[in-house]
Coordinates of C-alpha atoms in Angstrom, one line a residue:
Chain A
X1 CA 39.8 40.1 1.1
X2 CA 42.1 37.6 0.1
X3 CA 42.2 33.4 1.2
X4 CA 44.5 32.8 3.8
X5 CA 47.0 31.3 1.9
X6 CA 50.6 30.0 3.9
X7 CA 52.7 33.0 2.6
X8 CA 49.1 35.6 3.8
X9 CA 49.5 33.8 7.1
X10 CA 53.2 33.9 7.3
X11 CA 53.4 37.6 6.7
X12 CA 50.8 38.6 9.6
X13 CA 53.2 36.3 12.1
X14 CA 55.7 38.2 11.3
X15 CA 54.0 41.5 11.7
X16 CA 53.2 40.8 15.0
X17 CA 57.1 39.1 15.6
X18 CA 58.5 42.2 14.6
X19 CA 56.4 44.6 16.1
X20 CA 56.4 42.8 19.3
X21 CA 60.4 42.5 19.4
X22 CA 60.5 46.3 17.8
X23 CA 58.7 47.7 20.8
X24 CA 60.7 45.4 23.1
X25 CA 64.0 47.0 21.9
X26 CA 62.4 50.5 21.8
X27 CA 62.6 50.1 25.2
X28 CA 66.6 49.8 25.0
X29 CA 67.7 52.3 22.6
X30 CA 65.5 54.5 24.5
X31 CA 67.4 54.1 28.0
X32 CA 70.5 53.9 26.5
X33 CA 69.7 56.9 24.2
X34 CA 68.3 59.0 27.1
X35 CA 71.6 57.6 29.0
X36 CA 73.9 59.0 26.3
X37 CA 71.7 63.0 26.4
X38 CA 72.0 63.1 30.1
X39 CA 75.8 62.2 30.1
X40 CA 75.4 58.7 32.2
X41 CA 75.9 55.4 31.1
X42 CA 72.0 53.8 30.9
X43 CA 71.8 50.1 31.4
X44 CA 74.7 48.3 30.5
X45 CA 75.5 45.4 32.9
X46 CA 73.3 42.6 31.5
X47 CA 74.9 41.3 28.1
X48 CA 76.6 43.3 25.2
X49 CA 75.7 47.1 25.5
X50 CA 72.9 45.7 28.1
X51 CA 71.3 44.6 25.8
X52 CA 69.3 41.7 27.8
X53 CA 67.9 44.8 30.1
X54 CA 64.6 43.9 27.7
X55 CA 64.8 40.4 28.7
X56 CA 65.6 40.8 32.6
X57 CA 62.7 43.4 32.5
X58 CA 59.9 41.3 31.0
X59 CA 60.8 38.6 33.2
X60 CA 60.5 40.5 36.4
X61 CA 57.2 42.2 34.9
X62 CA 55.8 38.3 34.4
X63 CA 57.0 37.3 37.9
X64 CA 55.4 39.6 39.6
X65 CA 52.5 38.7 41.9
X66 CA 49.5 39.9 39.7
X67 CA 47.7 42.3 42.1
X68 CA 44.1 43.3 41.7
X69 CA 43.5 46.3 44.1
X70 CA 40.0 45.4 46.3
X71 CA 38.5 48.7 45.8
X72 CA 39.1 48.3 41.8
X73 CA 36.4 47.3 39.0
X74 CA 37.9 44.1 38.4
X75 CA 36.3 43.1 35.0
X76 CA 36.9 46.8 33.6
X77 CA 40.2 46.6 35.6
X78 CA 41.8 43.5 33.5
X79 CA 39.8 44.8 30.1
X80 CA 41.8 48.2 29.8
X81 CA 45.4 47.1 29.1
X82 CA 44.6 44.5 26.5
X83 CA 42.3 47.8 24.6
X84 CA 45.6 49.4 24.1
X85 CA 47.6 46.8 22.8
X86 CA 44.8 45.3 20.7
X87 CA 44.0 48.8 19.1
X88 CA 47.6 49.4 18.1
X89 CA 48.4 46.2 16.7
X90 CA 44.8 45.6 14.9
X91 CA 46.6 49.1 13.3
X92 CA 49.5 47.5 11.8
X93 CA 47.3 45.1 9.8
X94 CA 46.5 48.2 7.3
X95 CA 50.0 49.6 6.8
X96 CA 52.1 48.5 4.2
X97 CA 55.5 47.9 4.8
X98 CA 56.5 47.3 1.0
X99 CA 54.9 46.2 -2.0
X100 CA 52.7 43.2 -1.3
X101 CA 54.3 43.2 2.4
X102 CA 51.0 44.2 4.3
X103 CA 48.0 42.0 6.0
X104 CA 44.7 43.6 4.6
X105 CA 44.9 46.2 2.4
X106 CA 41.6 47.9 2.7
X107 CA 40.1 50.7 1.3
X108 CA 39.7 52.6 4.1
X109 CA 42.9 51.7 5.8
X110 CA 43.4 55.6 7.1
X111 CA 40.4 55.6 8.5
X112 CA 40.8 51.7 9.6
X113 CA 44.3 53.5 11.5
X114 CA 41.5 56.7 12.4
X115 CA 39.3 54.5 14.3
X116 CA 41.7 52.4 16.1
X117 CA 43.7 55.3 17.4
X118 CA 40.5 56.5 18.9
X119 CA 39.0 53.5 20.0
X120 CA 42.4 52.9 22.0
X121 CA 41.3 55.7 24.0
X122 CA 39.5 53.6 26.3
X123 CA 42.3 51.9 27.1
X124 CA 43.5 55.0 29.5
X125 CA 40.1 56.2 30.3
X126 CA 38.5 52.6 31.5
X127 CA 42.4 52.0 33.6
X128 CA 42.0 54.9 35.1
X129 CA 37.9 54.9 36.3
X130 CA 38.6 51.2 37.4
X131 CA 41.5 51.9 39.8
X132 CA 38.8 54.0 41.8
X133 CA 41.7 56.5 42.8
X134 CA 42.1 59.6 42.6
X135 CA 45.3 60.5 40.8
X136 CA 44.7 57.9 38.3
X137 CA 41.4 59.4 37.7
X138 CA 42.5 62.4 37.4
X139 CA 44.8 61.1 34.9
X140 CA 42.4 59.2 32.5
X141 CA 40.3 62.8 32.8
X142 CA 43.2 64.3 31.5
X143 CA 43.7 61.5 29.1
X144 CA 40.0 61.5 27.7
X145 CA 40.1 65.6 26.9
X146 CA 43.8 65.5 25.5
X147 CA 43.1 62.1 23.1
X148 CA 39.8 63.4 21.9
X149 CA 41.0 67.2 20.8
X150 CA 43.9 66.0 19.3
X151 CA 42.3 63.1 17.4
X152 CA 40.2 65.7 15.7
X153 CA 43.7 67.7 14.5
X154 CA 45.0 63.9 13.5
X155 CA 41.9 63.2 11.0
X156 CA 41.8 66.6 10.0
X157 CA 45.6 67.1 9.2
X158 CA 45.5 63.5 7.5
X159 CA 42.7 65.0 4.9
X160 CA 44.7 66.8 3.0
X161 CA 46.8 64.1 2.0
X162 CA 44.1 62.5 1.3
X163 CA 43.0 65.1 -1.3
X164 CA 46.1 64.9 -3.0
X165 CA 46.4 61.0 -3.1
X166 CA 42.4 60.5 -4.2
X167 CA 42.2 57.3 -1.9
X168 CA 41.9 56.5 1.6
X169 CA 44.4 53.2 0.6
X170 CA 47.6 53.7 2.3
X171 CA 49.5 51.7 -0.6
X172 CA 47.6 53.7 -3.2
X173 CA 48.6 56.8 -1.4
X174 CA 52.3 55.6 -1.0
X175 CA 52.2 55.0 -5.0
X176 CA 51.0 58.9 -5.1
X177 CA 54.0 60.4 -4.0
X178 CA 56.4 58.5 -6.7
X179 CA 57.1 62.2 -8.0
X180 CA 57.3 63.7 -4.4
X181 CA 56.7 63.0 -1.2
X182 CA 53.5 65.0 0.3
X183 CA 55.9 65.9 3.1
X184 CA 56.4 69.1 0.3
X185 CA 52.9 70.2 -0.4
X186 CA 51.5 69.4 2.9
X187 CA 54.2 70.6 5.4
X188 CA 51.7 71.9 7.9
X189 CA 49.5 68.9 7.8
X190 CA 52.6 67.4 8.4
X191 CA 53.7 69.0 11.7
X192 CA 50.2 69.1 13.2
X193 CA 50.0 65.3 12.3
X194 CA 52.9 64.4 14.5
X195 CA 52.4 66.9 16.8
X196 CA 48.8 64.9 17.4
X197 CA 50.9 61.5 17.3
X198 CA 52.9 62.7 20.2
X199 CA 49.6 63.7 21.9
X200 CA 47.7 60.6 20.8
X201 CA 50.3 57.7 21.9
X202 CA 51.0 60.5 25.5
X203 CA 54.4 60.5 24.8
X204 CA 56.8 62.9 26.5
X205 CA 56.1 66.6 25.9
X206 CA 52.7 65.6 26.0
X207 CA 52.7 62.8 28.5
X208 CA 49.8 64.8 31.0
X209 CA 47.7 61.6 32.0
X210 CA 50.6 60.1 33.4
X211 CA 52.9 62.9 34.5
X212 CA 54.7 61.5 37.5
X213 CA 55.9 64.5 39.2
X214 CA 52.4 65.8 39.6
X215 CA 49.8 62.7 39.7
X216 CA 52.3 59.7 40.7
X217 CA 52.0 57.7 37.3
X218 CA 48.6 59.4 36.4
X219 CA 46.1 56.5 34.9
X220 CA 47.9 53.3 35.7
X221 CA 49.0 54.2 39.3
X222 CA 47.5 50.8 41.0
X223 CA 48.6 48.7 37.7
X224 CA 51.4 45.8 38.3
X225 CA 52.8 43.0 36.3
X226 CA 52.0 42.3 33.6
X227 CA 49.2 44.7 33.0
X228 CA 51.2 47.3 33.5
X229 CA 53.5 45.5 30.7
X230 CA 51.1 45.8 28.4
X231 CA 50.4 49.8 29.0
X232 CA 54.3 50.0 28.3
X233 CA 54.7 47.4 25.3
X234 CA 51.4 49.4 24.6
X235 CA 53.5 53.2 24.2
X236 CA 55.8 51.8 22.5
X237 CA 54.0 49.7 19.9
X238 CA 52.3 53.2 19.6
X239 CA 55.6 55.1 18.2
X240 CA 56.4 52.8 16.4
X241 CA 52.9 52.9 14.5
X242 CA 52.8 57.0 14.0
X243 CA 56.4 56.6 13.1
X244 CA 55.3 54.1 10.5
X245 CA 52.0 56.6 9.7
X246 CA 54.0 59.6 9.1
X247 CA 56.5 57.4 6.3
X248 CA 53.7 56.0 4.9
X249 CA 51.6 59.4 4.2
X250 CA 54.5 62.1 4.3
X251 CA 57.6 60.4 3.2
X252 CA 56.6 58.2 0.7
X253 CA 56.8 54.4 2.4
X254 CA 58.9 52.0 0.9
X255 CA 59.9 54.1 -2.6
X256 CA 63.6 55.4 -2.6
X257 CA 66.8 55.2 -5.0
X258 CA 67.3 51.7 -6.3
X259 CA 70.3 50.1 -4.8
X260 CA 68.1 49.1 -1.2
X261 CA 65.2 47.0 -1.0
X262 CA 62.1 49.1 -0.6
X263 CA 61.1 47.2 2.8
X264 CA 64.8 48.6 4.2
X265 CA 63.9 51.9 2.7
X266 CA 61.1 51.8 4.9
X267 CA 62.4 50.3 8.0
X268 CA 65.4 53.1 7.9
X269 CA 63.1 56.0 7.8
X270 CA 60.8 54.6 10.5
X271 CA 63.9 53.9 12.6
X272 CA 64.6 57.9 11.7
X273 CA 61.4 58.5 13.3
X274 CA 61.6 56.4 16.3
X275 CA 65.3 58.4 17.2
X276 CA 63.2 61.9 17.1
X277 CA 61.0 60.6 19.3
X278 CA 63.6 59.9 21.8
X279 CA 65.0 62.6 21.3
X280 CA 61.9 64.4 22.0
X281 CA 61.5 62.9 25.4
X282 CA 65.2 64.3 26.2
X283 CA 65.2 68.1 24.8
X284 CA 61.4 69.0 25.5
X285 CA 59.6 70.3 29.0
X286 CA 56.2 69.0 29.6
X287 CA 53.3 72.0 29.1
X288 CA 50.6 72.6 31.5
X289 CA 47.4 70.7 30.7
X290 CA 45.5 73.6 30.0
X291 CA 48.3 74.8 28.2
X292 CA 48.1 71.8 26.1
X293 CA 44.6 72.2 25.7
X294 CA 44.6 75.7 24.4
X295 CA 47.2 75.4 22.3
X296 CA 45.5 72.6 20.2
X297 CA 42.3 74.0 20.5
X298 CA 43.1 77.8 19.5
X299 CA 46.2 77.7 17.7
X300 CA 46.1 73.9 15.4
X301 CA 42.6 73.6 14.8
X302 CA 42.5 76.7 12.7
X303 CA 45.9 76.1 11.1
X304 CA 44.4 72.5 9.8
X305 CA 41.3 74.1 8.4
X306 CA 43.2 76.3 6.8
X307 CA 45.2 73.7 5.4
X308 CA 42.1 72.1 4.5
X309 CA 40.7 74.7 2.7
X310 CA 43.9 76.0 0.4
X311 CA 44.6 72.3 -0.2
X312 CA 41.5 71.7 -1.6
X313 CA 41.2 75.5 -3.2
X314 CA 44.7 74.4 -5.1
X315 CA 43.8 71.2 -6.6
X316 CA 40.6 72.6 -7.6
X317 CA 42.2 75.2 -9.4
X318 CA 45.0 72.8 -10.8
X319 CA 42.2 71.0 -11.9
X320 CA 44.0 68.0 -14.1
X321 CA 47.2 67.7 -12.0
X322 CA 46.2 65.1 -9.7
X323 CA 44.2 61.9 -9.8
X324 CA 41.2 62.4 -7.2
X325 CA 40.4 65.7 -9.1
X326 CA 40.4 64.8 -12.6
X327 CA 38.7 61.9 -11.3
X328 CA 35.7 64.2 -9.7
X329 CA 35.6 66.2 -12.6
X330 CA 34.7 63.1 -14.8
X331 CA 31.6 62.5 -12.5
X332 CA 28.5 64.3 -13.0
X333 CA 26.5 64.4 -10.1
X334 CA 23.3 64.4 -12.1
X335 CA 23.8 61.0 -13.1
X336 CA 24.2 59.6 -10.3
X337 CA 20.5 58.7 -10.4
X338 CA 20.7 58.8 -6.1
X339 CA 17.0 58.4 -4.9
X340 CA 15.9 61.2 -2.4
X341 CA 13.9 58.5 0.1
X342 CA 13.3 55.0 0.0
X343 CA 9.9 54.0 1.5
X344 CA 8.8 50.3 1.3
X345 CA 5.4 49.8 -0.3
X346 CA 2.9 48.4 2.3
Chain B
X1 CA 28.8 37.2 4.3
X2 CA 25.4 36.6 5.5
X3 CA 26.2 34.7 8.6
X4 CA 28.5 37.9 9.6
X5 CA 26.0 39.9 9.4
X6 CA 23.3 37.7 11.4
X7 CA 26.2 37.5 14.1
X8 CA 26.6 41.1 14.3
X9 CA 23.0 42.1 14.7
X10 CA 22.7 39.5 16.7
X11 CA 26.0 41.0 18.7
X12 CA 24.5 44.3 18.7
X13 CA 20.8 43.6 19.8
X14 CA 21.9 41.7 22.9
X15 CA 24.4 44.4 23.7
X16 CA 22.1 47.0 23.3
X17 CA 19.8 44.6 25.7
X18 CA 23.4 45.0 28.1
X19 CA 23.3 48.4 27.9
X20 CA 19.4 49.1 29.1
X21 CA 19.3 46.5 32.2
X22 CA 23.2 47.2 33.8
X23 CA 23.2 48.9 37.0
X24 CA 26.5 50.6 36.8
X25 CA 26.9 53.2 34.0
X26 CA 29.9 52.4 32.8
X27 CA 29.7 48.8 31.9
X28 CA 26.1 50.0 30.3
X29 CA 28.5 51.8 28.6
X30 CA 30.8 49.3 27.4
X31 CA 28.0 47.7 25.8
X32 CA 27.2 50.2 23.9
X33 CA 30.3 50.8 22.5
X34 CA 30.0 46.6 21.8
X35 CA 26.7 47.8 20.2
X36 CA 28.2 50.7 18.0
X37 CA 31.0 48.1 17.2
X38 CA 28.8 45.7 16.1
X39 CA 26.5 47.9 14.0
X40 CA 30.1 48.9 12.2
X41 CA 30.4 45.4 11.3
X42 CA 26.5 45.3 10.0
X43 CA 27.7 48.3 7.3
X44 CA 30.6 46.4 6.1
X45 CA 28.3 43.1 5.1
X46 CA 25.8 45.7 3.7
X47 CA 28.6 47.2 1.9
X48 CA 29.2 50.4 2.8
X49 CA 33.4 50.3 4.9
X50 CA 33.0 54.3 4.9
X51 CA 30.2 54.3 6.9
X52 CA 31.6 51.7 9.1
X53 CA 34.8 53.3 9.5
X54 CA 32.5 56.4 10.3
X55 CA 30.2 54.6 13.1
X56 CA 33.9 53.6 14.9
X57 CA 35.5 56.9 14.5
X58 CA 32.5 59.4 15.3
X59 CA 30.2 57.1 17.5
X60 CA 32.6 54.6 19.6
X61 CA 35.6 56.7 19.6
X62 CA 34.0 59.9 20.5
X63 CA 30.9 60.2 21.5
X64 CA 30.9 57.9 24.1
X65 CA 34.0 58.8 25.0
X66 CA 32.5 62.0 26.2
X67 CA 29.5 60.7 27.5
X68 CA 32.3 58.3 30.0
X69 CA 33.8 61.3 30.6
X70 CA 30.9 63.2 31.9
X71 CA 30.0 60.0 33.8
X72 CA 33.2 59.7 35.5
X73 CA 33.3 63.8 36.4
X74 CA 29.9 62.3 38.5
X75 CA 31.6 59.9 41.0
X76 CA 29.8 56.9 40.8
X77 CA 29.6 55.1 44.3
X78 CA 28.0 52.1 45.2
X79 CA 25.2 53.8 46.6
X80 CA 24.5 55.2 43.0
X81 CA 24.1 51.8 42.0
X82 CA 21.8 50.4 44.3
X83 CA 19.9 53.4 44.1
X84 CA 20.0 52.8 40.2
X85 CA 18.7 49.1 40.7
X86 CA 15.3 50.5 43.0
X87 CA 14.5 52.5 40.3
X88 CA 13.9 50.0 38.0
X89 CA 11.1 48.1 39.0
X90 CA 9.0 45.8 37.0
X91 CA 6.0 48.5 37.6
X92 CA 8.1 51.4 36.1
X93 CA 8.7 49.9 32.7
X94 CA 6.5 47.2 32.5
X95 CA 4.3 50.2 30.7
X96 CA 6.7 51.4 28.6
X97 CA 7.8 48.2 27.5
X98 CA 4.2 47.0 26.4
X99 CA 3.8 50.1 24.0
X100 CA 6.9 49.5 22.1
X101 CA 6.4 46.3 22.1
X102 CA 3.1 47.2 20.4
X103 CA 5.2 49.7 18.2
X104 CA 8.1 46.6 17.9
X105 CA 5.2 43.8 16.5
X106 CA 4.0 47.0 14.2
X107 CA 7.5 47.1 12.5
X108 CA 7.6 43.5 12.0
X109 CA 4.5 43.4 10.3
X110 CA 5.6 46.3 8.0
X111 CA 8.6 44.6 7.0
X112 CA 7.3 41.1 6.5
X113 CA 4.5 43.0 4.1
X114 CA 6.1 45.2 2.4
X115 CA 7.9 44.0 -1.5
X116 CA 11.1 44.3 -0.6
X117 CA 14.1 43.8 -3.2
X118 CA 15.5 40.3 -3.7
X119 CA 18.2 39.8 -1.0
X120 CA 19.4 43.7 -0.4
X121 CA 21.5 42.8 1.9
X122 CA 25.1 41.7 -0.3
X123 CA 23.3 42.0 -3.9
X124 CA 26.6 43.5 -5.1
X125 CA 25.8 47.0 -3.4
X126 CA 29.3 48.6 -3.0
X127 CA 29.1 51.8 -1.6
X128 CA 32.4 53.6 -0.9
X129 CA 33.4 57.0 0.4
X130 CA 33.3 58.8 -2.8
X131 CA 29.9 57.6 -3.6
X132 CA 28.9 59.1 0.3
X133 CA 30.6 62.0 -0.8
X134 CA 28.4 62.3 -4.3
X135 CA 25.2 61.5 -2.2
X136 CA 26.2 64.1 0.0
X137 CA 26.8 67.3 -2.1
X138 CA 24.4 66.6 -4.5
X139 CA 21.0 65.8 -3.7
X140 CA 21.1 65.1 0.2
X141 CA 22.9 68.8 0.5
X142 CA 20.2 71.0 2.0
X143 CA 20.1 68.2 5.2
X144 CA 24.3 68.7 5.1
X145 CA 23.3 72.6 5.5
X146 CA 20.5 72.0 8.4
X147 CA 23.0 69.6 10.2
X148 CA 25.7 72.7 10.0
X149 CA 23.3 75.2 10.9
X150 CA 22.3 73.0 13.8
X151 CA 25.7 72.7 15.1
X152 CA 26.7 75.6 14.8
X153 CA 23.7 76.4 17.4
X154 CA 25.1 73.6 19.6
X155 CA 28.7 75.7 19.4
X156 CA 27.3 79.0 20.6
X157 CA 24.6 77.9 22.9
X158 CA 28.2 75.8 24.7
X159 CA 30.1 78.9 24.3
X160 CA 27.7 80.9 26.7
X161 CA 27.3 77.8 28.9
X162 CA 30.8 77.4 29.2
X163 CA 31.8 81.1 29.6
X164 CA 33.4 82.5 32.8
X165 CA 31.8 85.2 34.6
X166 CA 34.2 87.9 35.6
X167 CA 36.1 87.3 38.6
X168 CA 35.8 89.2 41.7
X169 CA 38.9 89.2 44.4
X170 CA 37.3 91.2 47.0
X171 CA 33.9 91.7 48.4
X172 CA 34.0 95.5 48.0
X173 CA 34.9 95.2 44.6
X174 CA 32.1 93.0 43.9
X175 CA 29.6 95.1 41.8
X176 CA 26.0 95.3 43.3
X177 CA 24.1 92.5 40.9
X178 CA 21.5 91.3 43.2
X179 CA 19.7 94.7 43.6
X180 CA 19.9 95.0 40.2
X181 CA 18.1 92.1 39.7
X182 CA 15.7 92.8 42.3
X183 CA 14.7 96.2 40.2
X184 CA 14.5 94.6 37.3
X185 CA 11.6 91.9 38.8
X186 CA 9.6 94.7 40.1

């Protein structure tokens, strides 16, 4: 870990400014985008190209009379839309946006992303019990089984890439794919691991916990204000993080041709990202939930093991052509010297 | 370093105290994830961020996940609660709590005996994923295997929990299974 020196501090205020003001415009391009698919014209009254919609909108949201249904679980109530927003940004800290741009850059930063992403499960699980109703409870039951499957595909897709890199450091893994992105060798893990992202963050094709046509707005049904505010900045904050995951691992981060910056490299393919969520949301019909269920269970599960397996079959074969290999070769288990039990002497 | 780890265990003994005296299962719950969150923390002073990443992803993030799931598939009421709280009187675990604590002033005595190494807590130990993964295929394998075998026993035996029974639309269709069983018991 490094001091907190001004320019340390500096850089994690403006992680959280940008994110913050990224989700915030999300929120925009999204209804204007959407707008422009469905042939109408989106918000455009307020400012240029309605642009202060985002402003207006998180006014209104911190106006509103902060209601607290009687029949709720009040502590659990207020606790559940902070988890969300906490999770994803505590996420950020591990990603780096360019060389020396990033707030910790840990060792286990995939599985630092790996743990939030499933601790921010509670988030719709504990909004929905707390409500103590029944469409939102049905919604956070929906919410539990689809975030839990498709976590496992998540890690399990990630693990190849992981194979390949040698590290579980996201900038050492970024520096991996100078001679090609893993988006090549690891297409599949690819796919499955944004096909969990849009699972994982509930997004449109996949948004079951809080399908409206079916369970009114699923796990935060009796959430106002601001709390609901923070569900919403919460989604969004939540693309924008598997958009940033999937650069970082797939599509090589910040490297590209010379003539931009890396960090505009890397903002410009996240931005690419972000547009195929939205469109996404526009083109795709929402499954049945035990379609969903199925269909990660029975059909991506094996295809990631798979995965798994010839990645790992490959690069043992290969041998010397990437670093985590060699690197396994060199060690010899039998010096290791690992003790098989250690008892304390009474 | 030191002082983080006091603070967690600290953290995670009084949350696991949370988790064992609340009424209402789910905020016993809560602590416990506090607890699990906490004992991540105690991993990362010891030096070992695998593990740690390991006790949030497989412990907090799923496991008790499921458990609130199966908790919330119950209904709690408010009547579940109170009947919760007249379970536990002093005279029900006033027993209990004397053996262990028996068990509890046994460990203590163990640990304040025994030689132990000079400061193990941050004497430089650094152990990281690949080191776990050395541990683990080399001479800890045959537990790796047992822990497979076992779970792959846990698979099938919810396989043939969880499987449906065939479906019967009408009554006359139904075949006759009771006086089969019937036969079978005499």
């Amino acid at each position: 870990m490094e001091t907190a020196t001004p320019n340390y501090l500096l850089i994690i205020g403006g992680v959280l400014f940008v994110m913050l003001n990224v989700a915030a415009l999300l929120i925009w391009v999204e209804r204007r985008g959407l707008a422009l698919l469905q042939d109408r014209y989106g918000p455009n009254r307020a400012g240029p190209f309605g642009l202060l919609i985002v402003a207006a909108d998180s006014i209104k949201l911190f106006f509103k009379q902060d209601w607290i249904p009687p029949f709720a679980d009040k502590p659990v109530f207020i606790l559940a839309p902070a988890i969300v927003v906490v999770t994803v940004l505590m996420s950020f800290v591990v990603i780096p946006f360019a060389p020396g741009i990033v707030v910790a850059d840990l060792n286990i930063g995939l599985l630092f992303f790996l743990a939030m992403s499933s601790m921010g499960a509670y988030s719709i699980i504990l909004g929905g019990w707390a409500s103590n109703n029944k469409y939102s409870l049905l919604g956070a039951m929906r919410g539990a089984a689809q975030m839990i499957s498709y976590e496992v595909f998540m890690g399990l897709s990630l693990m190849g890439v992981v194979l390949m890199a040698g590290s579980f450091n996201l900038s050492t893994i970024v520096e991996a794919q100078r001679g090609l992105w893993f988006v090549v060798p690891q297409i599949i893990g690819f796919v499955i691991f944004f096909i969990a992202g849009i699972a994982e963050t509930h997004r449109l094709p996949f948004d079951v916990p809080e399908a409206e046509s079916e369970l009114v707005a699923g796990f935060h049904s009796e959430y106002s204000g601001m709390k609901f505010g923070m569900f919403f900045i919460g989604e969004y904050m939540g693309i924008t993080l598997i958009s940033c995951m999937m650069v970082v691992l797939f599509f090589g981060g910040w490297l590209g041709p010379d003539f931009l910056p890396p960090i505009v490299w890397f903002i410009l393919k996240t931005a690419f990202f972000l547009g195929i969520f939205i469109l996404l949301r526009a083109s795709m019909p929402r499954p049945r939930y035990d379609q969903l269920m199925e269909y990660g269970w029975k059909y991506l599960l094996p295809l990631t093991l798979l995965n798994l397996v010839v990645t790992a079959g490959v690069l043992l074969w290969l041998n010397d052509g990437f670093e985590g290999v060699k690197e396994f070769g060199r060690l010899d288990i039998r010096k290791q010297n690992i003790p098989l039990a250690r008892v304390p002497r009474v | 370093m030191e002082t983080a780890f006091y603070l967690a265990a600290t953290v995670a003994v009084l949350a696991t105290i949370m988790v064992i005296t609340r009424y209402n299962m789910i905020h016993a719950l809560l602590y416990l994830v506090v607890s699990f969150l906490a004992v991540a923390v105690v991993f990362l002073t010891m030096g070992a961020p695998f593990m740690a990443a390991l006790e949030v992803i497989v412990y907090a993030g799923a496991i008790v996940v499921l458990i609130i799931f199966v908790i919330m598939m119950l209904s709690l009421t408010r009547e579940d609660v109170e009947q919760e709280k007249a379970w536990l009187q002093p005279k029900l675990w006033m027993g209990p709590a004397l053996l262990s604590f028996v068990l509890l002033a046994e460990l203590v005595y163990l640990l304040v005996v025994a030689e132990m190494p000079a400061a193990p807590a941050t004497a430089g130990s650094y152990v990281d994923a690949k080191a776990v993964g050395l541990a683990l295929y080399g001479p800890y394998v045959l537990g790796v295997q047992l822990s497979g075998i076992l779970l792959m026993a846990g698979i099938v035996g919810a396989y043939h929990l969880g499987r449906q029974k065939k479906k019967v639309i009408h009554r006359f269709l139904q075949e006759k299974e009771p006086q089969k069983e019937r036969s079978a018991v005499i």
